mmCIF file of N, CA and C in Angstrom:
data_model
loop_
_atom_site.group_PDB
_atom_site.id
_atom_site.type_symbol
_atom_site.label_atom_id
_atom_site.label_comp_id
_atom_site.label_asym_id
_atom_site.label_seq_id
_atom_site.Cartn_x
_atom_site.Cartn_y
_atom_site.Cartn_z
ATOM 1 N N UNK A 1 -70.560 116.599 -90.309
ATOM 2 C CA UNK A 1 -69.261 117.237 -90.368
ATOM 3 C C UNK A 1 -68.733 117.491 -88.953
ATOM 4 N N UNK A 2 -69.423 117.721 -88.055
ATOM 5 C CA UNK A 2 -68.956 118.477 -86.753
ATOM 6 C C UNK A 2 -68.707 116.606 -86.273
ATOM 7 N N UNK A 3 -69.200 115.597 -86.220
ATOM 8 C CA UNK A 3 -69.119 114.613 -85.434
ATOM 9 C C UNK A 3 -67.695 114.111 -86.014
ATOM 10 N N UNK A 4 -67.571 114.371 -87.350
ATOM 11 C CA UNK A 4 -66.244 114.314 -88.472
ATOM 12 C C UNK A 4 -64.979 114.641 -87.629
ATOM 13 N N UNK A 5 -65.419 116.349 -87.108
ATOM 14 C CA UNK A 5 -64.001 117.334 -86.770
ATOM 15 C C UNK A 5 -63.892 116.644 -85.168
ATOM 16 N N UNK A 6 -65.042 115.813 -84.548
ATOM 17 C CA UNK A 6 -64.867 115.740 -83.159
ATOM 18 C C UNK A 6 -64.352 114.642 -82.954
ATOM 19 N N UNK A 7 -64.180 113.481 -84.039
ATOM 20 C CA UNK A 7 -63.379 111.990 -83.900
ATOM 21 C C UNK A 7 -62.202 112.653 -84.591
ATOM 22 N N UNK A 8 -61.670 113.831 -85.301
ATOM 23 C CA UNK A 8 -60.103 113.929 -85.905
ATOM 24 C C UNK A 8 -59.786 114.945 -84.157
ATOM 25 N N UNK A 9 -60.398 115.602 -83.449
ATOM 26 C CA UNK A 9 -59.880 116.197 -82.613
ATOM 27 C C UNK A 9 -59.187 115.094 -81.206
ATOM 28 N N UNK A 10 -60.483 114.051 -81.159
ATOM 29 C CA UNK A 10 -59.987 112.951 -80.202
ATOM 30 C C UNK A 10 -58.980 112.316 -80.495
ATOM 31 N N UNK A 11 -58.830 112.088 -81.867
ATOM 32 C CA UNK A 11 -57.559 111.262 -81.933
ATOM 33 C C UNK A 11 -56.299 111.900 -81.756
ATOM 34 N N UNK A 12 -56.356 113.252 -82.213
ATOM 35 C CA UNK A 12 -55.395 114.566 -82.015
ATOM 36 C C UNK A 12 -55.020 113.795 -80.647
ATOM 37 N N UNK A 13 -56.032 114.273 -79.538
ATOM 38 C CA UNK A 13 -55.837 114.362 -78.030
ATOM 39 C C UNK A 13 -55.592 113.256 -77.459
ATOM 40 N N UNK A 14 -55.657 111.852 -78.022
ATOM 41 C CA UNK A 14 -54.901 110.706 -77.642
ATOM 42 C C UNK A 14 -53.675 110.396 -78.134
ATOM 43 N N UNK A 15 -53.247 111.094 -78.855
ATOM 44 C CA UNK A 15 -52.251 110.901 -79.690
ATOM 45 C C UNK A 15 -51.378 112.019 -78.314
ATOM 46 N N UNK A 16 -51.517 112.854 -78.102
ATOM 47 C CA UNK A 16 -50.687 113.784 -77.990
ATOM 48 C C UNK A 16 -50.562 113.163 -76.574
ATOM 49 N N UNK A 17 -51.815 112.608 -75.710
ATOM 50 C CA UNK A 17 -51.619 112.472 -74.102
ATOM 51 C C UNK A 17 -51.089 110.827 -73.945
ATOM 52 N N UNK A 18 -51.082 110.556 -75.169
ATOM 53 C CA UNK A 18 -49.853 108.652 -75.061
ATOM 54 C C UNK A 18 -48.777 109.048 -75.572
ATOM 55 N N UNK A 19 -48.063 110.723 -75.435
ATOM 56 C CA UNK A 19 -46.799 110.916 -75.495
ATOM 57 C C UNK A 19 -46.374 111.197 -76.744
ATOM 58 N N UNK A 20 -47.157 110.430 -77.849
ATOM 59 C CA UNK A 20 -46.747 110.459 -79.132
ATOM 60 C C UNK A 20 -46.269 111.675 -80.098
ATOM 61 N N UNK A 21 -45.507 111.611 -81.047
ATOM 62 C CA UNK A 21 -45.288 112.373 -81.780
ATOM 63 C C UNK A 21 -45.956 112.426 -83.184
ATOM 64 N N UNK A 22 -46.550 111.741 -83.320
ATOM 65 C CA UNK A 22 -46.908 110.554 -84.688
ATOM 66 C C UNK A 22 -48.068 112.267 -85.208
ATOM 67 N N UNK A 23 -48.400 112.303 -86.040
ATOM 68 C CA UNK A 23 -48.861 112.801 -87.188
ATOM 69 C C UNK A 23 -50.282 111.935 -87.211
ATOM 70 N N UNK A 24 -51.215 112.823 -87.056
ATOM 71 C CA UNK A 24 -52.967 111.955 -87.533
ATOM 72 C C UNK A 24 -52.581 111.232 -88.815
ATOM 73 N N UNK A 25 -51.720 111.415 -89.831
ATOM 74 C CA UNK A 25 -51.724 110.722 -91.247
ATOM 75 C C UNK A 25 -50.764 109.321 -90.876
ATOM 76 N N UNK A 26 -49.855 109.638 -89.563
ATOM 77 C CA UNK A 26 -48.960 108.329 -89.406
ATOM 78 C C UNK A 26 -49.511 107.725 -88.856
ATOM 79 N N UNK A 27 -50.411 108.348 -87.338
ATOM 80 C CA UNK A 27 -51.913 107.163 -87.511
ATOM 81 C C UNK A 27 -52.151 106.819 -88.373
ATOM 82 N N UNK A 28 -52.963 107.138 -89.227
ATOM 83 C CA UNK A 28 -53.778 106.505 -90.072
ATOM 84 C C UNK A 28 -53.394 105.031 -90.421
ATOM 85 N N UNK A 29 -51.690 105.610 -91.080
ATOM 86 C CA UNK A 29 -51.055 104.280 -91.563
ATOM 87 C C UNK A 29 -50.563 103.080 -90.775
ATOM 88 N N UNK A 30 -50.554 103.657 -89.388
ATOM 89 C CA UNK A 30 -50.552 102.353 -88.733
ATOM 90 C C UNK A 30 -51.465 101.957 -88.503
ATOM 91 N N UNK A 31 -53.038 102.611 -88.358
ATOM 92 C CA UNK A 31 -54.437 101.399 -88.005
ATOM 93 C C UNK A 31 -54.223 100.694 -89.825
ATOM 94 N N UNK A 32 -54.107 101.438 -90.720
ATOM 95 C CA UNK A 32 -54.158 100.689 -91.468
ATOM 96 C C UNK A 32 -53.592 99.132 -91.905
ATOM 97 N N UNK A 33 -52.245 99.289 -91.336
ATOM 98 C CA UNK A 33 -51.446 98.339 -91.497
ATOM 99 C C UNK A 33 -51.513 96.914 -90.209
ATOM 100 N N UNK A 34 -52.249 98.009 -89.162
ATOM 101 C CA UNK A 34 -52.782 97.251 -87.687
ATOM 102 C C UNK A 34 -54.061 96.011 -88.244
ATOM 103 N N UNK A 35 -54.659 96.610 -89.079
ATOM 104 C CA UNK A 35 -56.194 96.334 -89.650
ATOM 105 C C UNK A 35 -55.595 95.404 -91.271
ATOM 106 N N UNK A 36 -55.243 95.995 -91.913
ATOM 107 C CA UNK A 36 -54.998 94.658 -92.877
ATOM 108 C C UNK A 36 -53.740 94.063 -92.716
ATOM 109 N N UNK A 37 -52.802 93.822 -91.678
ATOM 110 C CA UNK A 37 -52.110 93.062 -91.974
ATOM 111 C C UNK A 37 -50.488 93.487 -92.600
ATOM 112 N N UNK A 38 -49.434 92.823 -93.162
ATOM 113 C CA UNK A 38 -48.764 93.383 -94.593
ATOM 114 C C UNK A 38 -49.241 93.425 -95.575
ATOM 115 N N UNK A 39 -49.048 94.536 -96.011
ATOM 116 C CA UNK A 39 -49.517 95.262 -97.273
ATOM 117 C C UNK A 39 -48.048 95.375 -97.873
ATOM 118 N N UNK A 40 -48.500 95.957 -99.291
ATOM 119 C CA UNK A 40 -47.701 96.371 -100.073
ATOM 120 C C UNK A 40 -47.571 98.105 -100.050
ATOM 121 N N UNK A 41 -46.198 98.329 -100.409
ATOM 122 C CA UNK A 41 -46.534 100.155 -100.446
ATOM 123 C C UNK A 41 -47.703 100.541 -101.198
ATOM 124 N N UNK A 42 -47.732 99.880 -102.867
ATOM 125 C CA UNK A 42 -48.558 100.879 -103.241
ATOM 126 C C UNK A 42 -49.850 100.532 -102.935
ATOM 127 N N UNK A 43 -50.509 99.250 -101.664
ATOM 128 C CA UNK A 43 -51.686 98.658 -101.256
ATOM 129 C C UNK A 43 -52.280 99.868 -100.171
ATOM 130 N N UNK A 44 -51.290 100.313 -99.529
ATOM 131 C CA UNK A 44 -51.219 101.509 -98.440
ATOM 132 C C UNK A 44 -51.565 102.565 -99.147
ATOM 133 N N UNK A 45 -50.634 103.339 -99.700
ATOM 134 C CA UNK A 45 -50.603 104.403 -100.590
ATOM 135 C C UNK A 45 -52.320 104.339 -101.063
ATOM 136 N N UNK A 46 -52.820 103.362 -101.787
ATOM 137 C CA UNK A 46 -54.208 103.699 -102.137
ATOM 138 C C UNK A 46 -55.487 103.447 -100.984
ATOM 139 N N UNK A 47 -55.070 102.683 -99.612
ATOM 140 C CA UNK A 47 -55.415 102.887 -99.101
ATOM 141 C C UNK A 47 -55.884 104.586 -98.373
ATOM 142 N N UNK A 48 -55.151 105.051 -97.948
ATOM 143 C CA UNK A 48 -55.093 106.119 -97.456
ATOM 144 C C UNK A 48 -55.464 107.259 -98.664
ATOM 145 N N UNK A 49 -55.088 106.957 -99.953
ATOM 146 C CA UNK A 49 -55.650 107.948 -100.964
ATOM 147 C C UNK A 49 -54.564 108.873 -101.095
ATOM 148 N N UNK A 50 -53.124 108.415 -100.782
ATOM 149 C CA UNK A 50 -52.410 109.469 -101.232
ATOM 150 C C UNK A 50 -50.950 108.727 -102.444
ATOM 151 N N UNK A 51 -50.110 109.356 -103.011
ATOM 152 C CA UNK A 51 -49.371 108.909 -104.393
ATOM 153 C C UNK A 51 -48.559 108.286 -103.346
ATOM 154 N N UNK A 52 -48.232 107.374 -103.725
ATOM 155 C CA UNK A 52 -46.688 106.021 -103.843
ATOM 156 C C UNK A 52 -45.721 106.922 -102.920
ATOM 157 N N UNK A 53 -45.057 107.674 -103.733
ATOM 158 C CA UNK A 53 -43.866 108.714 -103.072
ATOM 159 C C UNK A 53 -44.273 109.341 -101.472
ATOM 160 N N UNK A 54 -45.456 109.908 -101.095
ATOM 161 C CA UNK A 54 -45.918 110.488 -100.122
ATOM 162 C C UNK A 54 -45.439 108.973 -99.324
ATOM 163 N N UNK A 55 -46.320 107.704 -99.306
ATOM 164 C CA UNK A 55 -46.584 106.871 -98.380
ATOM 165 C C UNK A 55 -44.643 106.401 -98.410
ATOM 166 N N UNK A 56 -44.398 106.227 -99.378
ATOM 167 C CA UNK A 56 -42.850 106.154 -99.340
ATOM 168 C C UNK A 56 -42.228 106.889 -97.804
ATOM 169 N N UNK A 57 -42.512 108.303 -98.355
ATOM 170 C CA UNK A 57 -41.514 109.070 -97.008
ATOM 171 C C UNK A 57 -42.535 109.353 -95.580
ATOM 172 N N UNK A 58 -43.725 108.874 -95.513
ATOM 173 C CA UNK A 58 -44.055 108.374 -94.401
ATOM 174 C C UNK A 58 -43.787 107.133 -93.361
ATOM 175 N N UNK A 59 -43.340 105.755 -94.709
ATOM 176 C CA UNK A 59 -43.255 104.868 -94.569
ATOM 177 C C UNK A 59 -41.326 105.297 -93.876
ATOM 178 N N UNK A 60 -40.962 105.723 -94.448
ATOM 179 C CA UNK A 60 -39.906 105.859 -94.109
ATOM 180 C C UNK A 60 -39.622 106.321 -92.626
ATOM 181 N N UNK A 61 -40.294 107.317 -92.296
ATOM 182 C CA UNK A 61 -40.526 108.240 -90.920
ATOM 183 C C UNK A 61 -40.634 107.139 -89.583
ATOM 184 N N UNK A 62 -41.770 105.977 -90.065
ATOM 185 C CA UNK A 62 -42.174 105.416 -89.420
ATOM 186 C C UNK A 62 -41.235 104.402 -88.476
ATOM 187 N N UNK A 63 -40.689 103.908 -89.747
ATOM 188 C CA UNK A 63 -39.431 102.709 -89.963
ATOM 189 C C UNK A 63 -38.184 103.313 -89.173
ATOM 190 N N UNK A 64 -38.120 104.622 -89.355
ATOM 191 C CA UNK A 64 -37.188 105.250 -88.521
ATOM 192 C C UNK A 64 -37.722 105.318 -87.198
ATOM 193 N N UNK A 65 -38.532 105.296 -86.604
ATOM 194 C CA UNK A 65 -38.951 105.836 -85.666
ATOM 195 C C UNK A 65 -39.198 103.661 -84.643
ATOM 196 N N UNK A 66 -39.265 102.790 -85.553
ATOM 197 C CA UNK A 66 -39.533 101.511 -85.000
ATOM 198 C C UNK A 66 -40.649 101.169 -85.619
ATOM 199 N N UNK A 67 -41.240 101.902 -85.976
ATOM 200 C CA UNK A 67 -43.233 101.295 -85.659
ATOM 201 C C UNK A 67 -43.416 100.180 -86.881
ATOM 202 N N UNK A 68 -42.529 100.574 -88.098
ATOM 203 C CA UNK A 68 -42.756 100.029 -88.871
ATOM 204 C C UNK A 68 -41.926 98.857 -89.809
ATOM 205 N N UNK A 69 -41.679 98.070 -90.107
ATOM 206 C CA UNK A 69 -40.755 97.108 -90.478
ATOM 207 C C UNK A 69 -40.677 96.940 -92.560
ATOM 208 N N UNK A 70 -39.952 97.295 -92.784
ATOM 209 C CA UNK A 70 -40.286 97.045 -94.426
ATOM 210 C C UNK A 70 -39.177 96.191 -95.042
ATOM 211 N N UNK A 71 -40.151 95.307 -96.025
ATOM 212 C CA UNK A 71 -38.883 94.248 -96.283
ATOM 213 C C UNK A 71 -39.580 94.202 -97.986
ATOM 214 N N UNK A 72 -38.426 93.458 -98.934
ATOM 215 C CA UNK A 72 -38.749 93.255 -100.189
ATOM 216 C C UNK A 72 -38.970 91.974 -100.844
ATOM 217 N N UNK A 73 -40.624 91.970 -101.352
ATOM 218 C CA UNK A 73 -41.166 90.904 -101.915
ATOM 219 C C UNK A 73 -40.317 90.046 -101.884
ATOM 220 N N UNK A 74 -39.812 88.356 -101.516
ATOM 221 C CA UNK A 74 -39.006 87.225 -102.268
ATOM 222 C C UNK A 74 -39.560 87.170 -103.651
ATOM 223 N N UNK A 75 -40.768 87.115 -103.681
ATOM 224 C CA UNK A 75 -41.845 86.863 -104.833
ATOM 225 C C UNK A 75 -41.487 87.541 -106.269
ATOM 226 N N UNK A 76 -41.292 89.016 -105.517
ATOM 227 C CA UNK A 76 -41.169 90.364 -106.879
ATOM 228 C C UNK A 76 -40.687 91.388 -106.074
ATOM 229 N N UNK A 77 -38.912 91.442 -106.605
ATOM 230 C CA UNK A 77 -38.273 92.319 -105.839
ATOM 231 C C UNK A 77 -38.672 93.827 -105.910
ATOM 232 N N UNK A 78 -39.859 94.013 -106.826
ATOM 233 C CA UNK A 78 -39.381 95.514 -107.139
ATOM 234 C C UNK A 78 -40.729 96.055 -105.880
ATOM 235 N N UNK A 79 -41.351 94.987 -105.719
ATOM 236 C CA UNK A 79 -42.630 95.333 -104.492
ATOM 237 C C UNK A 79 -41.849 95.468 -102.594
ATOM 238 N N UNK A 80 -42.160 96.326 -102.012
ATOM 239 C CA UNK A 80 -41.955 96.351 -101.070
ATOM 240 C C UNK A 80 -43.320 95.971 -99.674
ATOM 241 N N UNK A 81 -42.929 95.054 -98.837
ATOM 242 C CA UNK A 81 -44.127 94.988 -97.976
ATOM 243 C C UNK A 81 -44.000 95.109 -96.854
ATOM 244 N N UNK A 82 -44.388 95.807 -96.180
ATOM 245 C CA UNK A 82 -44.517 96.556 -95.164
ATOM 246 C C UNK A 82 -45.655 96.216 -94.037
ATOM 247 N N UNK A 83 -44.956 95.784 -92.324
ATOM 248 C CA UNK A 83 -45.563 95.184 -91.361
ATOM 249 C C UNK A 83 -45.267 96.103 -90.307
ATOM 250 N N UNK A 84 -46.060 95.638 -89.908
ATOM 251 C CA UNK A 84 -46.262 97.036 -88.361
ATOM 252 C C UNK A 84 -45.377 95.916 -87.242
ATOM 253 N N UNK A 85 -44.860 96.998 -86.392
ATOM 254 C CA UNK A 85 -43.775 96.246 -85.511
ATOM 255 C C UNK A 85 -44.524 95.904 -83.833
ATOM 256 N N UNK A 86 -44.228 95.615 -83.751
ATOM 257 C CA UNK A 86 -44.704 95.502 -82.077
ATOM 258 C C UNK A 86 -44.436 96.562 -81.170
ATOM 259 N N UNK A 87 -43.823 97.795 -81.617
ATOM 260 C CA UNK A 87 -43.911 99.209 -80.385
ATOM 261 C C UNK A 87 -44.936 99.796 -81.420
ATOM 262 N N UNK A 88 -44.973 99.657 -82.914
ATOM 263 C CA UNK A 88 -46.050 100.342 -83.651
ATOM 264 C C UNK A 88 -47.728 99.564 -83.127
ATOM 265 N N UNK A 89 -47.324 98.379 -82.847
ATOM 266 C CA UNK A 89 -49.088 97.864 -82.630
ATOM 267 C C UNK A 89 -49.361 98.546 -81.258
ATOM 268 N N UNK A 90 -48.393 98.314 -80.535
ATOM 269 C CA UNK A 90 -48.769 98.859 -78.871
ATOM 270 C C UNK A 90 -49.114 100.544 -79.116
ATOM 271 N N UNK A 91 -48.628 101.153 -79.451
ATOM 272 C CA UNK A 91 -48.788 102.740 -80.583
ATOM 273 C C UNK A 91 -50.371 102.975 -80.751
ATOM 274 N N UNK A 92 -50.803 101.914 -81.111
ATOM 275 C CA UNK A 92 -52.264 101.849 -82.510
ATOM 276 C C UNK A 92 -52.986 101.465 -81.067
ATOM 277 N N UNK A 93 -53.004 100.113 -80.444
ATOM 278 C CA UNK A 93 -53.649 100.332 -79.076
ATOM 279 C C UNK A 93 -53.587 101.101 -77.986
ATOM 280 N N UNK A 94 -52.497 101.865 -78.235
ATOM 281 C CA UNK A 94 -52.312 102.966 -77.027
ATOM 282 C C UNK A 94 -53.636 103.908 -77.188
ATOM 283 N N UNK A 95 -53.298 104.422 -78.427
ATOM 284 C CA UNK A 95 -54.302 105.613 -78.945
ATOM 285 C C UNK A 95 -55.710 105.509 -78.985
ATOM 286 N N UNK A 96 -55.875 104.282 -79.594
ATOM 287 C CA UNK A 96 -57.044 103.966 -80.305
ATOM 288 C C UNK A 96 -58.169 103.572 -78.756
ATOM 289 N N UNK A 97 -57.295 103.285 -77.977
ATOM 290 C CA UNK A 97 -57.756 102.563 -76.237
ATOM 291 C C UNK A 97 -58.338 104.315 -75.725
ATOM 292 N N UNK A 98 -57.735 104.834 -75.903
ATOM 293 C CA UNK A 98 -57.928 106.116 -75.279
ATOM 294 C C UNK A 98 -58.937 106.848 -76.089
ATOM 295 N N UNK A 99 -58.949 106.737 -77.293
ATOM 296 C CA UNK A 99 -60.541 107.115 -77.732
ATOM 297 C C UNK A 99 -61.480 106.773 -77.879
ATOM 298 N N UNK A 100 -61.175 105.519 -77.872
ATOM 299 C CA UNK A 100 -62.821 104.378 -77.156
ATOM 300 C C UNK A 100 -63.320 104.907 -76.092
ATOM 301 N N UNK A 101 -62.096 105.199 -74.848
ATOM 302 C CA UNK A 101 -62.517 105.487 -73.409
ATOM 303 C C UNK A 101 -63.320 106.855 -73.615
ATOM 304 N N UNK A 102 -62.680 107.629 -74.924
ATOM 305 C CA UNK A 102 -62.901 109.197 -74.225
ATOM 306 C C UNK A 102 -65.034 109.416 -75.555
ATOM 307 N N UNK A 103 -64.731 108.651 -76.297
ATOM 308 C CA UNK A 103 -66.135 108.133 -76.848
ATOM 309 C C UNK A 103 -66.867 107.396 -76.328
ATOM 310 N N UNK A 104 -67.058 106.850 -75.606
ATOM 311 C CA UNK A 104 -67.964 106.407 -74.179
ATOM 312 C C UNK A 104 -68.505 107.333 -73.632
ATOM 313 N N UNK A 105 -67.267 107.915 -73.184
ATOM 314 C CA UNK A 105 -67.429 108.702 -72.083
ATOM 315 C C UNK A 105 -68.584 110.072 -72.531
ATOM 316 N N UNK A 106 -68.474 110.160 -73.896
ATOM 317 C CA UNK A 106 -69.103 111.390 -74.544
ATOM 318 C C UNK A 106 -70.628 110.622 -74.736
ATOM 319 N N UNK A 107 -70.854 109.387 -75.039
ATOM 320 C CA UNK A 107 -72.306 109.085 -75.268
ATOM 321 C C UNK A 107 -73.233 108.565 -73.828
ATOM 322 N N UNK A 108 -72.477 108.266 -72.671
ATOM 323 C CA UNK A 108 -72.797 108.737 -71.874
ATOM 324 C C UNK A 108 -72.953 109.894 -71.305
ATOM 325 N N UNK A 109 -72.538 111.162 -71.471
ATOM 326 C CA UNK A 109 -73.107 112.109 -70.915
ATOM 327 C C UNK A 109 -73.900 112.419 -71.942
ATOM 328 N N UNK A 110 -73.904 112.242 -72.971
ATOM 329 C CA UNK A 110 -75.273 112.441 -74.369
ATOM 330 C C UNK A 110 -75.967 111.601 -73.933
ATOM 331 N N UNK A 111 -76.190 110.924 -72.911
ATOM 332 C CA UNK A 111 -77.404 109.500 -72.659
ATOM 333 C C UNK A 111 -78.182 110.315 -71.399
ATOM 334 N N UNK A 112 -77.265 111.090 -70.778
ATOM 335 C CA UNK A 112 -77.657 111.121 -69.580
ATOM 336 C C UNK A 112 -79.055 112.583 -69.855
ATOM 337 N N UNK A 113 -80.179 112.504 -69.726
ATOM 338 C CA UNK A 113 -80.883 113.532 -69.764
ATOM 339 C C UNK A 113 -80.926 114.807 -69.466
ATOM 340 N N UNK A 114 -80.094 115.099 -67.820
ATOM 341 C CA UNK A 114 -80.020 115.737 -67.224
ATOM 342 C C UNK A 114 -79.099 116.786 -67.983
ATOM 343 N N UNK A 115 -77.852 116.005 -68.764
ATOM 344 C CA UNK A 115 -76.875 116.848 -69.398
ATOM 345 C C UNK A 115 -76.999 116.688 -71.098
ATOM 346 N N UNK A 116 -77.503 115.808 -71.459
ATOM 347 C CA UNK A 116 -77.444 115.660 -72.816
ATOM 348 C C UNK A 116 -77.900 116.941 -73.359
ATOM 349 N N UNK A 117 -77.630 116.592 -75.115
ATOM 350 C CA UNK A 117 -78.064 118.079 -75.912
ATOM 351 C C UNK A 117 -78.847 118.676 -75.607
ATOM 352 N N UNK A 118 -79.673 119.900 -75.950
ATOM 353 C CA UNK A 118 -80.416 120.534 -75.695
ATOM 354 C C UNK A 118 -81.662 120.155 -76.884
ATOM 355 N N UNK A 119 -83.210 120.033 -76.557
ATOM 356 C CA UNK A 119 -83.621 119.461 -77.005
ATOM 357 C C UNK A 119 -84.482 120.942 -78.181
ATOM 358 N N UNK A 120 -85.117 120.122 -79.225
ATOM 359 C CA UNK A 120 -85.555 121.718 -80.104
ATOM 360 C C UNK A 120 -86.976 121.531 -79.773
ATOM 361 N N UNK A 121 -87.455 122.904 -79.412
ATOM 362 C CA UNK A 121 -88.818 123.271 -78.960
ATOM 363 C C UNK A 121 -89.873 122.279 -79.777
ATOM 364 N N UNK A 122 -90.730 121.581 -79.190
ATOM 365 C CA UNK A 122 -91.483 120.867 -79.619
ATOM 366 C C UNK A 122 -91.770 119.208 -80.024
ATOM 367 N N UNK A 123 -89.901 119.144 -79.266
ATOM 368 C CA UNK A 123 -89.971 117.655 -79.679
ATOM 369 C C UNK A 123 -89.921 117.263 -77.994
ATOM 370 N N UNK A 124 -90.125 115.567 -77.646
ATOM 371 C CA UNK A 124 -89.800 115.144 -76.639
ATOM 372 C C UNK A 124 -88.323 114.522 -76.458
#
């Protein structure tokens, strides 16, 4: 749980120091959409685990904002599919670059003996 709250806090803190305004959940939906590709709304929506309508007015936020591009099935008009834009991918590598760096940076000083955890009486 604590290693849980310490990858939602990093992303917090890359998010906030690449300027962004974006919402950990509007992350989400752009690695998602970074990572599979176009999707469909309701392919997203169950991705992420939340109802149709929610990813709707996220999807919407996004689209307003550039990151996100949404267009309607040729195939089946009533489906909408939804592609991440090119200031949204640079977005997803902005962030995602900066918590690689700042997760390194944490298992190196967990590598380093001198500073790593504190060890429990009796082990080496």
């Amino acid at each position: 749980m604590a290693a849980s709250c310490l990858l939602v806090a990093l992303s917090a803190r890359a998010l906030a120091e690449a300027g962004s305004t974006l919402t950990l959940p509007q992350l989400r939906a752009l690695v998602v959409l970074d990572g599979c590709g176009p999707v469909k709304l309701a392919e997203l929506a169950a991705t992420l685990g939340v109802n149709p309508s929610t990813a709707l007015r996220m999807v919407e936020r996004l689209e307003t904002g550039g990151l996100v591009d949404r267009k309607v099935n040729r195939d089946n008009r009533r489906e909408v599919v939804l592609r991440l834009t090119e200031p949204g991918g640079e977005v997803v590598r902005t962030v995602l670059d900066h918590r690689h760096r700042e997760i390194a940076a944490l298992v190196e000083v967990a590598d380093d003996p001198a500073v790593g955890p504190p060890r429990r009486p009796g082990t080496s």
